[in-house]
Amino acid sequence: MKKIYGWNSYELKNRDIELYVSQDGGHMAPVVFFPESDKPISPYYINPWRGEPRDSSLPILLQVLRGDFFCLPFGGNNKTDEFDYPPHGPTANGRWRLKSKTRDSLSLRIIFPDGKATVDTTYKTRKGHNCLYITNTVSGCDLKLPYGHHCILDSSSPLLLSCSPYSSAVVADDSDKPYDNMEYHSLMGRRFFHDLREAPSRIRDFNCFDLTIFPDRLGYVDIVQIINSQSRGPIGWNAAVCPEKGYLWYSLKRIEDFPTTLYWMENKGRHGRPWSSRNVCIGIEDSLTCYADGAAVSSCDNELSKAGIPTSFQFSADTPKILRIIEGVARVSDDFNKVDNVIISDDQKKVTFIDIHGKSVSSDVDVDFLR
């Protein structure tokens, strides 16, 4: 174990990938792809208050905040008649224990303080693959909960964003007011729309905003939930191209497991602690949830579930629930643009990313892992 940015962290390091997962909160970052090359790639976010004295009045989630972490339950308000969990759940705040470790894998476990769930998370690498194979296994749980992967990317250089086909997107209800809880919002809350390049603006001089380029809208924070479609098959994807640094980050998932993606677009729009109007990042959060409203909303009837969008899952103590996701990178040229399509080879062993101008790049990925 090593202390990384002030927090004890488990390490997985080999020739393909170097990663750290905080013991408290289970936050995965930094992650370095191509660690032995002249140009290593570190796509994940680290919070800007990492070198400051710890503020123990904040949940562990906000003290550690970095990279990617599994949220159970997903969202902020997790107080119900059955439990009272911190924002994004015990998984994002509690202490993870080492279960096993090999040269190519790291397995961690957390048991909920009230004993109502156990989560095992395994990070695996494969020789020559520039991606992570992540498995979350939830066992011993009888609760109905939202969940998600809270992936946050470094946005110090512009990112070009895209995703697999979607039926619609909706602005989270926190954006229903222009200023609320020391946050400024640029999008019109509770509005459905059908093109990420035309998100509804609440600012007088703009009809809409293009959400496929970030950072944008300095001084604002907004959350948009994208409802994925299976029109091109069961596998969904997200992509963020960083031309300045020559890489493409991606995630691959089963849409059945993660039917929506949240974009958390933070561009110095939060003024409370610890944000202090200095935080810039993009969350690309594959999830099953109603916005970031937590189990108190997501596990009940809500405006999304009434529209036919699933927002929670009924776990069973008798049957472990296995949730898998792949996250990785590919090197690209500085003129590579937004990803327009992703093609999976017939043998499920290679993924090709094609940009809006027809340029392509391929990576070795075992997509069959998701099945």
mmCIF file of C-alpha atoms in Angstrom:
data_model
loop_
_atom_site.group_PDB
_atom_site.id
_atom_site.type_symbol
_atom_site.label_atom_id
_atom_site.label_comp_id
_atom_site.label_asym_id
_atom_site.label_seq_id
_atom_site.Cartn_x
_atom_site.Cartn_y
_atom_site.Cartn_z
ATOM 1 C CA MET A 1 0.000 0.000 0.000
ATOM 2 C CA LYS A 2 1.175 3.513 -0.838
ATOM 3 C CA LYS A 3 0.052 6.971 0.243
ATOM 4 C CA ILE A 4 -1.193 8.717 -2.913
ATOM 5 C CA TYR A 5 -2.243 12.367 -2.660
ATOM 6 C CA GLY A 6 -2.617 11.943 1.084
ATOM 7 C CA TRP A 7 -4.620 8.689 1.135
ATOM 8 C CA ASN A 8 -3.492 5.105 1.622
ATOM 9 C CA SER A 9 -4.025 3.315 -1.673
ATOM 10 C CA TYR A 10 -3.788 -0.195 -3.066
ATOM 11 C CA GLU A 11 -1.473 -0.556 -6.053
ATOM 12 C CA LEU A 12 -1.668 -2.621 -9.232
ATOM 13 C CA LYS A 13 1.326 -2.132 -11.461
ATOM 14 C CA ASN A 14 2.626 -3.950 -14.526
ATOM 15 C CA ARG A 15 3.997 -3.116 -17.963
ATOM 16 C CA ASP A 16 0.573 -2.256 -19.341
ATOM 17 C CA ILE A 17 -1.114 -0.228 -16.592
ATOM 18 C CA GLU A 18 -0.331 1.384 -13.254
ATOM 19 C CA LEU A 19 -3.275 2.162 -10.988
ATOM 20 C CA TYR A 20 -4.093 3.055 -7.396
ATOM 21 C CA VAL A 21 -7.337 2.607 -5.470
ATOM 22 C CA SER A 22 -7.837 4.541 -2.235
ATOM 23 C CA GLN A 23 -8.425 2.354 0.804
ATOM 24 C CA ASP A 24 -11.073 4.809 1.988
ATOM 25 C CA GLY A 25 -13.829 5.284 -0.581
ATOM 26 C CA GLY A 26 -12.405 2.926 -3.202
ATOM 27 C CA HIS A 27 -11.590 5.743 -5.631
ATOM 28 C CA MET A 28 -9.493 4.550 -8.587
ATOM 29 C CA ALA A 29 -6.851 7.134 -9.533
ATOM 30 C CA PRO A 30 -4.327 7.917 -10.685
ATOM 31 C CA VAL A 31 -4.352 5.413 -13.534
ATOM 32 C CA VAL A 32 -1.458 5.452 -15.979
ATOM 33 C CA PHE A 33 -1.728 3.705 -19.331
ATOM 34 C CA PHE A 34 1.474 3.040 -21.324
ATOM 35 C CA PRO A 35 3.424 3.608 -18.070
ATOM 36 C CA GLU A 36 6.814 2.639 -19.564
ATOM 37 C CA SER A 37 6.444 4.708 -22.747
ATOM 38 C CA ASP A 38 7.735 8.203 -23.521
ATOM 39 C CA LYS A 39 4.152 9.492 -23.441
ATOM 40 C CA PRO A 40 2.150 7.832 -20.668
ATOM 41 C CA ILE A 41 -1.562 8.642 -20.517
ATOM 42 C CA SER A 42 -3.343 9.606 -17.271
ATOM 43 C CA PRO A 43 -6.973 10.378 -18.169
ATOM 44 C CA TYR A 44 -8.591 10.474 -14.727
ATOM 45 C CA TYR A 45 -9.364 13.465 -12.528
ATOM 46 C CA ILE A 46 -7.744 14.292 -9.181
ATOM 47 C CA ASN A 47 -9.426 16.955 -7.034
ATOM 48 C CA PRO A 48 -7.705 20.376 -6.706
ATOM 49 C CA TRP A 49 -7.806 20.373 -2.868
ATOM 50 C CA ARG A 50 -5.704 17.201 -2.606
ATOM 51 C CA GLY A 51 -2.748 18.999 -0.980
ATOM 52 C CA GLU A 52 -4.792 20.887 1.597
ATOM 53 C CA PRO A 53 -5.462 19.840 5.213
ATOM 54 C CA ARG A 54 -8.318 17.370 5.432
ATOM 55 C CA ASP A 55 -11.745 18.761 6.249
ATOM 56 C CA SER A 56 -13.254 16.059 8.442
ATOM 57 C CA SER A 57 -16.664 17.751 8.318
ATOM 58 C CA LEU A 58 -16.975 16.568 4.704
ATOM 59 C CA PRO A 59 -17.892 13.004 3.715
ATOM 60 C CA ILE A 60 -14.949 10.821 2.689
ATOM 61 C CA LEU A 61 -16.363 10.967 -0.846
ATOM 62 C CA LEU A 62 -15.522 14.665 -1.159
ATOM 63 C CA GLN A 63 -12.261 14.472 0.733
ATOM 64 C CA VAL A 64 -10.835 11.792 -1.578
ATOM 65 C CA LEU A 65 -12.745 12.620 -4.797
ATOM 66 C CA ARG A 66 -10.826 11.276 -7.793
ATOM 67 C CA GLY A 67 -10.969 8.964 -10.793
ATOM 68 C CA ASP A 68 -13.635 6.296 -10.865
ATOM 69 C CA PHE A 69 -15.568 4.591 -8.073
ATOM 70 C CA PHE A 70 -18.565 2.293 -7.751
ATOM 71 C CA CYS A 71 -21.595 3.888 -6.088
ATOM 72 C CA LEU A 72 -24.133 1.817 -4.164
ATOM 73 C CA PRO A 73 -26.529 3.494 -3.729
ATOM 74 C CA PHE A 74 -25.802 6.090 -6.414
ATOM 75 C CA GLY A 75 -26.664 9.702 -5.625
ATOM 76 C CA GLY A 76 -26.857 12.200 -2.808
ATOM 77 C CA ASN A 77 -29.946 11.476 -0.680
ATOM 78 C CA ASN A 78 -29.702 7.931 0.659
ATOM 79 C CA LYS A 79 -31.835 8.245 3.765
ATOM 80 C CA THR A 80 -34.916 5.997 3.827
ATOM 81 C CA ASP A 81 -36.906 4.041 6.409
ATOM 82 C CA GLU A 82 -34.524 1.094 5.867
ATOM 83 C CA PHE A 83 -31.125 2.808 5.973
ATOM 84 C CA ASP A 84 -29.203 6.062 6.129
ATOM 85 C CA TYR A 85 -26.149 5.966 3.850
ATOM 86 C CA PRO A 86 -23.733 8.776 2.909
ATOM 87 C CA PRO A 87 -23.744 10.390 -0.564
ATOM 88 C CA HIS A 88 -23.046 7.725 -3.212
ATOM 89 C CA GLY A 89 -23.166 5.052 -0.555
ATOM 90 C CA PRO A 90 -20.785 3.122 1.714
ATOM 91 C CA THR A 91 -18.853 2.000 -1.381
ATOM 92 C CA ALA A 92 -17.739 5.594 -2.070
ATOM 93 C CA ASN A 93 -17.018 6.461 1.568
ATOM 94 C CA GLY A 94 -16.170 3.326 3.540
ATOM 95 C CA ARG A 95 -12.978 1.337 4.017
ATOM 96 C CA TRP A 96 -12.131 -1.327 1.447
ATOM 97 C CA ARG A 97 -10.087 -4.378 2.422
ATOM 98 C CA LEU A 98 -7.665 -6.291 0.246
ATOM 99 C CA LYS A 99 -9.161 -9.584 -0.850
ATOM 100 C CA SER A 100 -6.451 -10.798 -3.256
ATOM 101 C CA LYS A 101 -3.760 -9.519 -5.560
ATOM 102 C CA THR A 102 -1.768 -10.928 -8.467
ATOM 103 C CA ARG A 103 0.497 -9.402 -11.077
ATOM 104 C CA ASP A 104 -2.533 -8.681 -13.265
ATOM 105 C CA SER A 105 -5.425 -8.202 -10.843
ATOM 106 C CA LEU A 106 -6.504 -6.484 -7.659
ATOM 107 C CA SER A 107 -9.586 -7.566 -5.696
ATOM 108 C CA LEU A 108 -11.087 -5.490 -2.876
ATOM 109 C CA ARG A 109 -14.069 -5.985 -0.567
ATOM 110 C CA ILE A 110 -16.332 -3.752 1.474
ATOM 111 C CA ILE A 111 -19.074 -4.857 3.868
ATOM 112 C CA PHE A 112 -21.766 -2.283 4.590
ATOM 113 C CA PRO A 113 -21.690 -1.043 8.221
ATOM 114 C CA ASP A 114 -25.238 -2.333 8.762
ATOM 115 C CA GLY A 115 -24.402 -5.669 7.108
ATOM 116 C CA LYS A 116 -27.010 -5.213 4.374
ATOM 117 C CA ALA A 117 -24.604 -5.742 1.454
ATOM 118 C CA THR A 118 -21.133 -6.928 0.548
ATOM 119 C CA VAL A 119 -19.388 -5.617 -2.565
ATOM 120 C CA ASP A 120 -16.349 -7.214 -4.172
ATOM 121 C CA THR A 121 -14.603 -5.211 -6.882
ATOM 122 C CA THR A 122 -11.890 -6.688 -9.089
ATOM 123 C CA TYR A 123 -9.642 -4.741 -11.449
ATOM 124 C CA LYS A 124 -7.997 -6.890 -14.117
ATOM 125 C CA THR A 125 -5.482 -6.133 -16.821
ATOM 126 C CA ARG A 126 -4.465 -8.235 -19.811
ATOM 127 C CA LYS A 127 -1.116 -8.277 -21.528
ATOM 128 C CA GLY A 128 -1.066 -5.854 -24.438
ATOM 129 C CA HIS A 129 -4.525 -4.439 -23.655
ATOM 130 C CA ASN A 130 -4.724 -0.747 -22.786
ATOM 131 C CA CYS A 131 -7.879 -1.114 -20.753
ATOM 132 C CA LEU A 132 -9.219 -2.224 -17.379
ATOM 133 C CA TYR A 133 -11.701 -5.034 -16.883
ATOM 134 C CA ILE A 134 -13.737 -4.119 -13.797
ATOM 135 C CA THR A 135 -16.162 -6.457 -12.032
ATOM 136 C CA ASN A 136 -18.454 -5.444 -9.158
ATOM 137 C CA THR A 137 -20.235 -8.273 -7.343
ATOM 138 C CA VAL A 138 -23.022 -7.331 -4.916
ATOM 139 C CA SER A 139 -24.026 -10.125 -2.540
ATOM 140 C CA GLY A 140 -26.090 -10.594 0.609
ATOM 141 C CA CYS A 141 -28.328 -7.688 -0.332
ATOM 142 C CA ASP A 142 -32.139 -7.540 -0.349
ATOM 143 C CA LEU A 143 -32.436 -3.798 -0.944
ATOM 144 C CA LYS A 144 -33.833 -1.923 -3.930
ATOM 145 C CA LEU A 145 -31.098 0.526 -4.916
ATOM 146 C CA PRO A 146 -29.703 2.710 -7.688
ATOM 147 C CA TYR A 147 -26.076 2.133 -8.634
ATOM 148 C CA GLY A 148 -23.412 3.401 -11.019
ATOM 149 C CA HIS A 149 -19.784 3.911 -11.930
ATOM 150 C CA HIS A 150 -18.836 7.481 -11.032
ATOM 151 C CA CYS A 151 -16.069 8.010 -13.589
ATOM 152 C CA ILE A 152 -14.502 11.501 -13.612
ATOM 153 C CA LEU A 153 -12.056 12.606 -16.308
ATOM 154 C CA ASP A 154 -9.297 15.188 -16.268
ATOM 155 C CA SER A 155 -10.500 18.233 -18.210
ATOM 156 C CA SER A 156 -7.347 20.357 -18.182
ATOM 157 C CA SER A 157 -7.338 19.958 -21.983
ATOM 158 C CA PRO A 158 -10.480 20.080 -24.145
ATOM 159 C CA LEU A 159 -12.422 16.849 -24.553
ATOM 160 C CA LEU A 160 -14.687 15.864 -27.456
ATOM 161 C CA LEU A 161 -17.547 13.760 -26.107
ATOM 162 C CA SER A 162 -19.843 11.199 -27.698
ATOM 163 C CA CYS A 163 -21.774 8.068 -26.824
ATOM 164 C CA SER A 164 -23.644 5.137 -28.339
ATOM 165 C CA PRO A 165 -27.185 5.725 -29.666
ATOM 166 C CA TYR A 166 -29.623 7.225 -27.186
ATOM 167 C CA SER A 167 -33.363 7.722 -27.263
ATOM 168 C CA SER A 168 -33.282 11.009 -25.366
ATOM 169 C CA ALA A 169 -31.539 13.006 -22.674
ATOM 170 C CA VAL A 170 -32.914 15.003 -19.773
ATOM 171 C CA VAL A 171 -31.531 17.835 -17.674
ATOM 172 C CA ALA A 172 -31.484 16.943 -13.986
ATOM 173 C CA ASP A 173 -33.957 18.653 -11.725
ATOM 174 C CA ASP A 174 -31.171 20.367 -9.769
ATOM 175 C CA SER A 175 -30.960 22.698 -12.760
ATOM 176 C CA ASP A 176 -34.579 23.737 -12.206
ATOM 177 C CA LYS A 177 -33.319 26.927 -10.558
ATOM 178 C CA PRO A 178 -30.592 29.197 -11.930
ATOM 179 C CA TYR A 179 -28.887 29.387 -8.536
ATOM 180 C CA ASP A 180 -29.416 26.919 -5.745
ATOM 181 C CA ASN A 181 -27.299 25.695 -2.841
ATOM 182 C CA MET A 182 -24.341 27.837 -3.940
ATOM 183 C CA GLU A 183 -24.410 26.409 -7.476
ATOM 184 C CA TYR A 184 -25.078 28.081 -10.838
ATOM 185 C CA HIS A 185 -26.898 26.163 -13.590
ATOM 186 C CA SER A 186 -26.894 26.967 -17.302
ATOM 187 C CA LEU A 187 -29.408 24.380 -18.556
ATOM 188 C CA MET A 188 -33.185 24.368 -18.258
ATOM 189 C CA GLY A 189 -34.085 21.803 -15.599
ATOM 190 C CA ARG A 190 -36.398 18.834 -16.185
ATOM 191 C CA ARG A 191 -36.299 19.199 -19.943
ATOM 192 C CA PHE A 192 -36.050 16.223 -22.303
ATOM 193 C CA PHE A 193 -34.183 16.719 -25.580
ATOM 194 C CA HIS A 194 -32.872 14.485 -28.364
ATOM 195 C CA ASP A 195 -29.515 15.896 -29.485
ATOM 196 C CA LEU A 196 -26.565 16.475 -27.136
ATOM 197 C CA ARG A 197 -25.547 19.378 -29.366
ATOM 198 C CA GLU A 198 -28.815 21.146 -28.542
ATOM 199 C CA ALA A 199 -29.294 21.085 -24.777
ATOM 200 C CA PRO A 200 -31.922 23.623 -23.624
ATOM 201 C CA SER A 201 -30.387 26.827 -22.253
ATOM 202 C CA ARG A 202 -31.783 28.873 -19.398
ATOM 203 C CA ILE A 203 -29.467 31.798 -20.281
ATOM 204 C CA ARG A 204 -31.244 34.572 -22.178
ATOM 205 C CA ASP A 205 -28.690 35.035 -24.963
ATOM 206 C CA PHE A 206 -28.478 31.326 -25.879
ATOM 207 C CA ASN A 207 -31.168 28.989 -27.181
ATOM 208 C CA CYS A 208 -29.117 25.853 -26.548
ATOM 209 C CA PHE A 209 -25.662 24.507 -25.736
ATOM 210 C CA ASP A 210 -23.462 21.847 -27.316
ATOM 211 C CA LEU A 211 -22.622 19.228 -24.666
ATOM 212 C CA THR A 212 -20.175 17.348 -26.902
ATOM 213 C CA ILE A 213 -17.336 19.773 -26.114
ATOM 214 C CA PHE A 214 -15.970 20.278 -22.613
ATOM 215 C CA PRO A 215 -14.956 22.446 -20.765
ATOM 216 C CA ASP A 216 -17.668 24.912 -21.708
ATOM 217 C CA ARG A 217 -20.017 27.361 -19.943
ATOM 218 C CA LEU A 218 -17.492 28.771 -17.471
ATOM 219 C CA GLY A 219 -19.034 29.377 -14.063
ATOM 220 C CA TYR A 220 -21.742 26.720 -14.311
ATOM 221 C CA VAL A 221 -22.412 23.142 -13.213
ATOM 222 C CA ASP A 222 -25.056 20.944 -14.838
ATOM 223 C CA ILE A 223 -26.113 17.296 -14.813
ATOM 224 C CA VAL A 224 -27.688 15.606 -17.821
ATOM 225 C CA GLN A 225 -28.909 12.014 -17.937
ATOM 226 C CA ILE A 226 -28.627 10.201 -21.270
ATOM 227 C CA ILE A 227 -31.026 7.315 -21.895
ATOM 228 C CA ASN A 228 -29.205 4.691 -23.932
ATOM 229 C CA SER A 229 -30.813 2.771 -26.798
ATOM 230 C CA GLN A 230 -30.174 -0.832 -27.839
ATOM 231 C CA SER A 231 -30.947 -0.041 -31.483
ATOM 232 C CA ARG A 232 -27.436 -1.180 -32.461
ATOM 233 C CA GLY A 233 -27.082 -4.013 -29.998
ATOM 234 C CA PRO A 234 -26.687 -4.680 -26.277
ATOM 235 C CA ILE A 235 -23.273 -3.028 -25.810
ATOM 236 C CA GLY A 236 -23.148 0.703 -25.049
ATOM 237 C CA TRP A 237 -20.143 2.990 -25.128
ATOM 238 C CA ASN A 238 -18.872 6.417 -24.139
ATOM 239 C CA ALA A 239 -15.868 8.202 -25.623
ATOM 240 C CA ALA A 240 -13.855 11.314 -24.797
ATOM 241 C CA VAL A 241 -11.193 12.363 -27.300
ATOM 242 C CA CYS A 242 -8.349 14.584 -26.071
ATOM 243 C CA PRO A 243 -6.587 15.814 -29.252
ATOM 244 C CA GLU A 244 -4.036 17.940 -27.373
ATOM 245 C CA LYS A 245 -2.735 14.937 -25.443
ATOM 246 C CA GLY A 246 -3.245 12.404 -28.210
ATOM 247 C CA TYR A 247 -5.623 9.931 -26.627
ATOM 248 C CA LEU A 248 -9.156 8.642 -26.638
ATOM 249 C CA TRP A 249 -10.739 7.414 -23.391
ATOM 250 C CA TYR A 250 -13.670 5.016 -23.600
ATOM 251 C CA SER A 251 -16.011 2.870 -21.549
ATOM 252 C CA LEU A 252 -17.931 -0.206 -22.684
ATOM 253 C CA LYS A 253 -20.929 -1.673 -20.867
ATOM 254 C CA ARG A 254 -24.022 -3.816 -21.150
ATOM 255 C CA ILE A 255 -26.908 -1.390 -21.574
ATOM 256 C CA GLU A 256 -29.146 -3.819 -19.673
ATOM 257 C CA ASP A 257 -26.929 -3.293 -16.603
ATOM 258 C CA PHE A 258 -26.218 0.424 -17.074
ATOM 259 C CA PRO A 259 -29.140 1.831 -19.123
ATOM 260 C CA THR A 260 -28.190 5.489 -18.713
ATOM 261 C CA THR A 261 -25.141 7.748 -18.552
ATOM 262 C CA LEU A 262 -24.914 10.907 -16.481
ATOM 263 C CA TYR A 263 -22.778 13.813 -17.663
ATOM 264 C CA TRP A 264 -21.696 15.820 -14.624
ATOM 265 C CA MET A 265 -20.303 18.995 -16.181
ATOM 266 C CA GLU A 266 -18.422 20.991 -13.561
ATOM 267 C CA ASN A 267 -16.778 24.213 -14.752
ATOM 268 C CA LYS A 268 -16.225 26.305 -11.604
ATOM 269 C CA GLY A 269 -19.959 26.490 -10.943
ATOM 270 C CA ARG A 270 -19.969 25.363 -7.303
ATOM 271 C CA HIS A 271 -19.031 27.835 -4.598
ATOM 272 C CA GLY A 272 -19.430 25.840 -1.388
ATOM 273 C CA ARG A 273 -16.746 23.751 0.302
ATOM 274 C CA PRO A 274 -14.608 22.124 -0.960
ATOM 275 C CA TRP A 275 -15.306 23.339 -4.508
ATOM 276 C CA SER A 276 -14.754 27.069 -3.958
ATOM 277 C CA SER A 277 -15.408 27.807 -7.668
ATOM 278 C CA ARG A 278 -12.125 26.175 -8.751
ATOM 279 C CA ASN A 279 -13.196 22.712 -9.883
ATOM 280 C CA VAL A 280 -13.210 21.699 -13.572
ATOM 281 C CA CYS A 281 -14.053 18.113 -14.520
ATOM 282 C CA ILE A 282 -16.450 15.954 -16.512
ATOM 283 C CA GLY A 283 -18.182 12.981 -14.950
ATOM 284 C CA ILE A 284 -19.194 10.257 -17.423
ATOM 285 C CA GLU A 285 -21.191 8.033 -15.118
ATOM 286 C CA ASP A 286 -22.691 4.778 -16.399
ATOM 287 C CA SER A 287 -25.605 4.165 -14.103
ATOM 288 C CA LEU A 288 -29.053 2.942 -13.137
ATOM 289 C CA THR A 289 -30.508 5.938 -11.294
ATOM 290 C CA CYS A 290 -32.800 8.942 -11.278
ATOM 291 C CA TYR A 291 -30.320 11.774 -11.747
ATOM 292 C CA ALA A 292 -28.023 11.975 -8.707
ATOM 293 C CA ASP A 293 -30.966 12.075 -6.293
ATOM 294 C CA GLY A 294 -30.077 8.950 -4.336
ATOM 295 C CA ALA A 295 -32.115 5.976 -3.142
ATOM 296 C CA ALA A 296 -34.710 8.214 -1.493
ATOM 297 C CA VAL A 297 -35.909 9.161 -4.994
ATOM 298 C CA SER A 298 -34.485 6.544 -7.368
ATOM 299 C CA SER A 299 -35.911 3.532 -5.501
ATOM 300 C CA CYS A 300 -39.454 4.964 -5.550
ATOM 301 C CA ASP A 301 -41.800 6.136 -8.263
ATOM 302 C CA ASN A 302 -40.223 9.205 -9.850
ATOM 303 C CA GLU A 303 -40.507 11.247 -13.019
ATOM 304 C CA LEU A 304 -38.076 9.001 -14.915
ATOM 305 C CA SER A 305 -39.516 5.662 -13.802
ATOM 306 C CA LYS A 306 -42.990 6.923 -14.721
ATOM 307 C CA ALA A 307 -41.600 7.596 -18.209
ATOM 308 C CA GLY A 308 -40.487 3.963 -18.452
ATOM 309 C CA ILE A 309 -36.814 4.566 -17.575
ATOM 310 C CA PRO A 310 -35.513 2.115 -14.926
ATOM 311 C CA THR A 311 -33.905 3.905 -11.978
ATOM 312 C CA SER A 312 -33.165 1.158 -9.417
ATOM 313 C CA PHE A 313 -32.616 -2.583 -9.054
ATOM 314 C CA GLN A 314 -34.105 -5.046 -6.594
ATOM 315 C CA PHE A 315 -31.131 -7.017 -5.304
ATOM 316 C CA SER A 316 -31.543 -10.521 -3.872
ATOM 317 C CA ALA A 317 -29.502 -11.934 -1.012
ATOM 318 C CA ASP A 318 -29.816 -15.361 -2.644
ATOM 319 C CA THR A 319 -28.380 -14.315 -6.011
ATOM 320 C CA PRO A 320 -25.236 -12.169 -6.309
ATOM 321 C CA LYS A 321 -25.510 -9.396 -8.885
ATOM 322 C CA ILE A 322 -22.476 -9.088 -11.159
ATOM 323 C CA LEU A 323 -21.871 -5.751 -12.915
ATOM 324 C CA ARG A 324 -19.013 -5.442 -15.378
ATOM 325 C CA ILE A 325 -17.536 -2.491 -17.229
ATOM 326 C CA ILE A 326 -14.455 -1.873 -19.385
ATOM 327 C CA GLU A 327 -12.534 1.413 -19.302
ATOM 328 C CA GLY A 328 -9.510 2.123 -21.467
ATOM 329 C CA VAL A 329 -7.612 4.405 -23.809
ATOM 330 C CA ALA A 330 -6.243 4.436 -27.345
ATOM 331 C CA ARG A 331 -3.629 6.731 -28.830
ATOM 332 C CA VAL A 332 -4.939 9.062 -31.550
ATOM 333 C CA SER A 333 -3.534 11.813 -33.763
ATOM 334 C CA ASP A 334 -4.154 15.468 -32.916
ATOM 335 C CA ASP A 335 -6.689 15.729 -35.747
ATOM 336 C CA PHE A 336 -8.829 12.850 -34.524
ATOM 337 C CA ASN A 337 -12.335 14.178 -33.847
ATOM 338 C CA LYS A 338 -15.415 13.061 -31.955
ATOM 339 C CA VAL A 339 -16.133 9.352 -32.112
ATOM 340 C CA ASP A 340 -19.106 8.699 -34.375
ATOM 341 C CA ASN A 341 -19.237 4.924 -34.275
ATOM 342 C CA VAL A 342 -17.705 1.958 -32.494
ATOM 343 C CA ILE A 343 -17.362 -1.375 -34.286
ATOM 344 C CA ILE A 344 -16.783 -4.594 -32.374
ATOM 345 C CA SER A 345 -15.085 -7.380 -34.320
ATOM 346 C CA ASP A 346 -16.967 -10.614 -34.928
ATOM 347 C CA ASP A 347 -14.702 -12.505 -32.532
ATOM 348 C CA GLN A 348 -15.281 -9.862 -29.814
ATOM 349 C CA LYS A 349 -11.513 -9.304 -29.479
ATOM 350 C CA LYS A 350 -11.045 -5.892 -31.124
ATOM 351 C CA VAL A 351 -12.806 -2.533 -31.011
ATOM 352 C CA THR A 352 -12.508 0.113 -33.732
ATOM 353 C CA PHE A 353 -13.355 3.750 -33.030
ATOM 354 C CA ILE A 354 -14.363 5.841 -36.047
ATOM 355 C CA ASP A 355 -14.509 9.627 -35.837
ATOM 356 C CA ILE A 356 -16.946 11.961 -37.595
ATOM 357 C CA HIS A 357 -14.541 12.345 -40.547
ATOM 358 C CA GLY A 358 -13.977 8.622 -41.021
ATOM 359 C CA LYS A 359 -10.590 8.323 -39.308
ATOM 360 C CA SER A 360 -10.255 5.137 -37.285
ATOM 361 C CA VAL A 361 -8.171 3.585 -34.539
ATOM 362 C CA SER A 362 -8.408 0.033 -33.208
ATOM 363 C CA SER A 363 -7.624 -1.516 -29.831
ATOM 364 C CA ASP A 364 -7.394 -5.052 -28.515
ATOM 365 C CA VAL A 365 -10.348 -5.424 -26.150
ATOM 366 C CA ASP A 366 -12.059 -8.592 -24.945
ATOM 367 C CA VAL A 367 -15.644 -7.368 -25.246
ATOM 368 C CA ASP A 368 -16.908 -10.857 -24.433
ATOM 369 C CA PHE A 369 -15.895 -10.066 -20.830
ATOM 370 C CA LEU A 370 -19.117 -8.041 -20.549
ATOM 371 C CA ARG A 371 -21.311 -10.982 -21.469
#
